[in-house]
mmCIF file of N, CA and C in Angstrom:
data_model
loop_
_atom_site.group_PDB
_atom_site.id
_atom_site.type_symbol
_atom_site.label_atom_id
_atom_site.label_comp_id
_atom_site.label_asym_id
_atom_site.label_seq_id
_atom_site.Cartn_x
_atom_site.Cartn_y
_atom_site.Cartn_z
ATOM 1 N N MET A 1 -43.835 23.071 -24.811
ATOM 2 C CA MET A 1 -43.158 22.505 -23.753
ATOM 3 C C MET A 1 -43.525 21.408 -23.130
ATOM 4 N N LEU A 2 -42.776 20.239 -22.882
ATOM 5 C CA LEU A 2 -42.947 19.410 -22.158
ATOM 6 C C LEU A 2 -42.655 19.231 -20.539
ATOM 7 N N THR A 3 -43.347 18.294 -19.577
ATOM 8 C CA THR A 3 -43.378 18.525 -18.573
ATOM 9 C C THR A 3 -44.296 17.338 -18.089
ATOM 10 N N THR A 4 -42.858 16.580 -17.500
ATOM 11 C CA THR A 4 -43.429 15.533 -16.542
ATOM 12 C C THR A 4 -44.310 15.782 -15.115
ATOM 13 N N ILE A 5 -45.410 15.625 -14.638
ATOM 14 C CA ILE A 5 -45.746 15.379 -13.572
ATOM 15 C C ILE A 5 -46.607 14.271 -13.530
ATOM 16 N N GLU A 6 -46.046 13.737 -11.824
ATOM 17 C CA GLU A 6 -46.446 12.176 -11.214
ATOM 18 C C GLU A 6 -47.585 12.733 -10.674
ATOM 19 N N GLY A 7 -48.790 12.001 -10.957
ATOM 20 C CA GLY A 7 -50.107 12.131 -10.082
ATOM 21 C C GLY A 7 -50.361 9.984 -10.260
ATOM 22 N N ILE A 8 -51.710 9.777 -9.592
ATOM 23 C CA ILE A 8 -52.336 9.260 -9.617
ATOM 24 C C ILE A 8 -53.588 8.739 -9.685
ATOM 25 N N TYR A 9 -54.316 7.990 -11.076
ATOM 26 C CA TYR A 9 -56.042 8.500 -11.172
ATOM 27 C C TYR A 9 -56.537 6.439 -10.291
ATOM 28 N N ASP A 10 -57.860 7.571 -10.683
ATOM 29 C CA ASP A 10 -58.552 6.600 -8.926
ATOM 30 C C ASP A 10 -60.281 7.537 -9.259
ATOM 31 N N ASN A 11 -61.196 6.423 -9.514
ATOM 32 C CA ASN A 11 -61.638 6.261 -10.219
ATOM 33 C C ASN A 11 -62.812 8.199 -11.190
ATOM 34 N N GLY A 12 -61.470 7.636 -12.455
ATOM 35 C CA GLY A 12 -62.075 8.416 -13.649
ATOM 36 C C GLY A 12 -61.638 9.763 -13.114
ATOM 37 N N VAL A 13 -60.654 10.174 -11.643
ATOM 38 C CA VAL A 13 -60.267 11.285 -11.881
ATOM 39 C C VAL A 13 -58.695 11.112 -11.854
ATOM 40 N N VAL A 14 -57.765 12.388 -12.278
ATOM 41 C CA VAL A 14 -55.879 12.487 -12.347
ATOM 42 C C VAL A 14 -55.783 13.162 -11.187
ATOM 43 N N LYS A 15 -55.829 12.522 -10.246
ATOM 44 C CA LYS A 15 -54.483 14.551 -9.375
ATOM 45 C C LYS A 15 -53.148 13.844 -8.583
ATOM 46 N N PHE A 16 -52.837 14.965 -9.352
ATOM 47 C CA PHE A 16 -51.495 15.161 -9.247
ATOM 48 C C PHE A 16 -50.824 15.791 -8.222
ATOM 49 N N THR A 17 -49.986 14.718 -7.566
ATOM 50 C CA THR A 17 -48.805 15.142 -6.515
ATOM 51 C C THR A 17 -47.793 16.249 -6.118
ATOM 52 N N GLU A 18 -48.736 17.214 -7.637
ATOM 53 C CA GLU A 18 -47.772 18.589 -7.683
ATOM 54 C C GLU A 18 -48.232 19.541 -8.669
ATOM 55 N N ASN A 19 -48.330 20.514 -8.487
ATOM 56 C CA ASN A 19 -49.232 21.530 -8.951
ATOM 57 C C ASN A 19 -48.294 21.569 -10.774
ATOM 58 N N PRO A 20 -49.405 21.321 -11.508
ATOM 59 C CA PRO A 20 -48.554 21.990 -13.031
ATOM 60 C C PRO A 20 -48.335 23.052 -13.206
ATOM 61 N N PRO A 21 -47.215 23.047 -14.401
ATOM 62 C CA PRO A 21 -46.551 25.109 -14.141
ATOM 63 C C PRO A 21 -47.922 25.572 -15.256
ATOM 64 N N ALA A 22 -48.284 24.630 -16.000
ATOM 65 C CA ALA A 22 -49.820 25.704 -16.926
ATOM 66 C C ALA A 22 -51.043 26.487 -16.335
ATOM 67 N N HIS A 23 -51.391 27.519 -15.871
ATOM 68 C CA HIS A 23 -51.683 28.140 -15.686
ATOM 69 C C HIS A 23 -52.815 28.546 -16.601
ATOM 70 N N LYS A 24 -52.846 27.874 -18.178
ATOM 71 C CA LYS A 24 -54.174 28.096 -19.266
ATOM 72 C C LYS A 24 -54.723 26.865 -19.765
ATOM 73 N N ARG A 25 -55.170 26.930 -20.849
ATOM 74 C CA ARG A 25 -55.746 25.604 -21.054
ATOM 75 C C ARG A 25 -54.598 25.331 -21.847
ATOM 76 N N VAL A 26 -54.586 23.510 -21.641
ATOM 77 C CA VAL A 26 -53.335 23.036 -22.152
ATOM 78 C C VAL A 26 -53.471 21.724 -23.251
ATOM 79 N N LYS A 27 -52.681 21.453 -24.045
ATOM 80 C CA LYS A 27 -53.284 20.001 -24.109
ATOM 81 C C LYS A 27 -52.048 18.962 -23.318
ATOM 82 N N VAL A 28 -52.605 17.679 -23.598
ATOM 83 C CA VAL A 28 -51.878 16.980 -21.891
ATOM 84 C C VAL A 28 -51.794 15.678 -22.257
ATOM 85 N N LEU A 29 -50.909 14.954 -22.042
ATOM 86 C CA LEU A 29 -51.275 13.212 -22.477
ATOM 87 C C LEU A 29 -50.672 12.370 -21.354
ATOM 88 N N VAL A 30 -52.093 11.698 -21.217
ATOM 89 C CA VAL A 30 -51.148 10.669 -20.286
ATOM 90 C C VAL A 30 -51.468 9.582 -20.059
ATOM 91 N N THR A 31 -50.202 8.789 -19.388
ATOM 92 C CA THR A 31 -49.671 7.578 -19.333
ATOM 93 C C THR A 31 -50.270 6.841 -18.630
ATOM 94 N N PHE A 32 -50.325 5.504 -18.518
ATOM 95 C CA PHE A 32 -50.527 4.105 -17.478
ATOM 96 C C PHE A 32 -49.839 3.964 -17.250
ATOM 97 N N PHE A 33 -49.107 3.567 -15.819
ATOM 98 C CA PHE A 33 -48.218 2.572 -15.776
ATOM 99 C C PHE A 33 -48.936 1.207 -15.295
ATOM 100 N N GLU A 34 -48.728 0.463 -15.216
ATOM 101 C CA GLU A 34 -49.436 -1.268 -14.333
ATOM 102 C C GLU A 34 -48.080 -0.713 -13.614
ATOM 103 N N GLU A 35 -48.054 -1.409 -12.224
ATOM 104 C CA GLU A 35 -47.421 -0.931 -10.925
ATOM 105 C C GLU A 35 -47.588 -3.238 -10.885
ATOM 106 N N GLU A 36 -46.706 -3.563 -11.393
ATOM 107 C CA GLU A 36 -45.842 -4.890 -12.094
ATOM 108 C C GLU A 36 -45.022 -4.960 -11.295
ATOM 109 N N SER A 37 -44.710 -6.077 -9.886
ATOM 110 C CA SER A 37 -43.329 -6.512 -9.383
ATOM 111 C C SER A 37 -42.276 -7.125 -10.719
ATOM 112 N N PRO A 38 -41.577 -6.957 -10.419
ATOM 113 C CA PRO A 38 -40.429 -7.300 -11.587
ATOM 114 C C PRO A 38 -39.980 -9.303 -11.157
ATOM 115 N N ALA A 39 -40.295 -9.639 -12.301
ATOM 116 C CA ALA A 39 -39.228 -11.654 -12.200
ATOM 117 C C ALA A 39 -38.358 -11.483 -12.199
ATOM 118 N N ILE A 40 -38.517 -11.830 -10.677
ATOM 119 C CA ILE A 40 -36.629 -12.037 -10.502
ATOM 120 C C ILE A 40 -36.847 -13.534 -10.735
ATOM 121 N N LEU A 41 -35.254 -13.499 -11.187
ATOM 122 C CA LEU A 41 -35.036 -15.058 -11.975
ATOM 123 C C LEU A 41 -33.787 -15.577 -11.112
ATOM 124 N N PRO A 42 -33.962 -16.647 -11.009
ATOM 125 C CA PRO A 42 -32.545 -17.582 -9.951
ATOM 126 C C PRO A 42 -31.131 -17.369 -10.454
ATOM 127 N N ALA A 43 -29.727 -17.126 -9.927
ATOM 128 C CA ALA A 43 -29.123 -16.478 -10.952
ATOM 129 C C ALA A 43 -28.485 -17.861 -11.359
ATOM 130 N N LYS A 44 -28.224 -17.871 -12.905
ATOM 131 C CA LYS A 44 -27.373 -19.683 -13.000
ATOM 132 C C LYS A 44 -26.283 -19.599 -12.810
ATOM 133 N N GLU A 45 -26.228 -20.639 -12.331
ATOM 134 C CA GLU A 45 -25.181 -21.337 -11.897
ATOM 135 C C GLU A 45 -23.815 -21.114 -12.461
ATOM 136 N N ARG A 46 -22.361 -20.833 -11.629
ATOM 137 C CA ARG A 46 -21.691 -20.836 -12.861
ATOM 138 C C ARG A 46 -20.683 -22.407 -12.517
ATOM 139 N N VAL A 47 -20.127 -22.199 -13.318
ATOM 140 C CA VAL A 47 -18.979 -23.893 -13.334
ATOM 141 C C VAL A 47 -17.671 -22.916 -13.338
ATOM 142 N N ALA A 48 -16.568 -23.645 -12.785
ATOM 143 C CA ALA A 48 -15.517 -23.079 -12.524
ATOM 144 C C ALA A 48 -15.135 -24.227 -13.570
ATOM 145 N N GLY A 49 -14.182 -22.641 -14.109
ATOM 146 C CA GLY A 49 -13.521 -23.413 -15.774
ATOM 147 C C GLY A 49 -14.457 -23.879 -16.784
ATOM 148 N N GLY A 50 -15.475 -22.661 -16.657
ATOM 149 C CA GLY A 50 -16.023 -23.022 -17.964
ATOM 150 C C GLY A 50 -15.848 -22.165 -19.633
ATOM 151 N N LEU A 51 -14.856 -21.294 -18.801
ATOM 152 C CA LEU A 51 -13.921 -20.209 -20.125
ATOM 153 C C LEU A 51 -12.862 -21.427 -20.783
ATOM 154 N N ALA A 52 -12.369 -22.432 -19.544
ATOM 155 C CA ALA A 52 -11.335 -22.747 -20.392
ATOM 156 C C ALA A 52 -11.704 -23.130 -21.946
ATOM 157 N N GLY A 53 -10.142 -23.130 -22.643
ATOM 158 C CA GLY A 53 -9.907 -23.501 -23.904
ATOM 159 C C GLY A 53 -10.384 -22.335 -24.339
ATOM 160 N N GLN A 54 -11.356 -21.763 -23.989
ATOM 161 C CA GLN A 54 -11.869 -20.366 -25.491
ATOM 162 C C GLN A 54 -11.064 -18.967 -24.660
ATOM 163 N N ILE A 55 -10.042 -19.193 -24.163
ATOM 164 C CA ILE A 55 -8.703 -18.042 -23.735
ATOM 165 C C ILE A 55 -7.893 -18.088 -23.668
ATOM 166 N N TRP A 56 -6.878 -17.294 -25.334
ATOM 167 C CA TRP A 56 -4.988 -18.140 -24.786
ATOM 168 C C TRP A 56 -4.522 -16.405 -24.613
ATOM 169 N N MET A 57 -3.151 -16.553 -24.607
ATOM 170 C CA MET A 57 -2.004 -15.365 -24.264
ATOM 171 C C MET A 57 -0.833 -16.020 -25.592
ATOM 172 N N ALA A 58 -0.558 -14.714 -26.476
ATOM 173 C CA ALA A 58 0.797 -15.017 -26.942
ATOM 174 C C ALA A 58 1.711 -15.164 -26.217
ATOM 175 N N ASP A 59 2.501 -16.153 -26.420
ATOM 176 C CA ASP A 59 4.023 -16.775 -25.977
ATOM 177 C C ASP A 59 4.976 -15.325 -25.267
ATOM 178 N N ASP A 60 4.939 -14.980 -25.578
ATOM 179 C CA ASP A 60 5.605 -13.738 -25.974
ATOM 180 C C ASP A 60 5.055 -12.083 -25.806
ATOM 181 N N PHE A 61 3.712 -12.409 -24.676
ATOM 182 C CA PHE A 61 2.747 -11.319 -23.841
ATOM 183 C C PHE A 61 3.870 -10.305 -23.017
ATOM 184 N N ASN A 62 4.473 -10.933 -22.178
ATOM 185 C CA ASN A 62 5.034 -10.011 -20.949
ATOM 186 C C ASN A 62 6.756 -9.290 -21.661
ATOM 187 N N GLU A 63 7.268 -9.360 -23.348
ATOM 188 C CA GLU A 63 8.047 -9.171 -23.965
ATOM 189 C C GLU A 63 7.864 -7.692 -24.439
ATOM 190 N N PRO A 64 9.381 -7.101 -24.436
ATOM 191 C CA PRO A 64 8.945 -5.233 -24.444
ATOM 192 C C PRO A 64 8.518 -5.565 -25.714
ATOM 193 N N LEU A 65 8.210 -4.416 -26.845
ATOM 194 C CA LEU A 65 7.218 -4.263 -27.460
ATOM 195 C C LEU A 65 8.362 -3.293 -28.863
ATOM 196 N N ASP A 66 8.549 -3.756 -29.955
ATOM 197 C CA ASP A 66 9.401 -3.000 -30.932
ATOM 198 C C ASP A 66 9.257 -1.649 -30.932
ATOM 199 N N ASP A 67 7.854 -1.447 -30.676
ATOM 200 C CA ASP A 67 7.036 -0.767 -31.474
ATOM 201 C C ASP A 67 7.747 0.595 -30.377
ATOM 202 N N LEU A 68 8.476 0.521 -29.121
ATOM 203 C CA LEU A 68 8.978 1.331 -27.858
ATOM 204 C C LEU A 68 10.104 1.557 -27.762
ATOM 205 N N ASN A 69 10.959 0.399 -28.809
ATOM 206 C CA ASN A 69 12.225 1.025 -28.765
ATOM 207 C C ASN A 69 13.293 1.873 -28.622
ATOM 208 N N ASP A 70 12.303 3.215 -29.656
ATOM 209 C CA ASP A 70 12.444 4.050 -29.378
ATOM 210 C C ASP A 70 12.665 5.006 -28.026
ATOM 211 N N TYR A 71 11.853 4.538 -27.622
ATOM 212 C CA TYR A 71 12.006 4.995 -25.939
ATOM 213 C C TYR A 71 12.565 4.523 -25.122
ATOM 214 N N MET A 72 13.314 3.672 -25.208
ATOM 215 C CA MET A 72 13.887 2.950 -24.396
ATOM 216 C C MET A 72 15.186 3.414 -24.284
#
């Protein structure tokens, strides 16, 4: 069974923020998370018309589909 419990490591001692469910001797794994503030990158400036010429639509886009003639 795996259970995750949050705690704080301070001067060689791990202090749990809640009581663990195990009442006997069990093997544990401890993972340390360095609290770093994420780097906030400035948003790239958008240019109007940046996709011009890259998107096209067929000339008959709005015409009825031949596959649906049986239903009309």
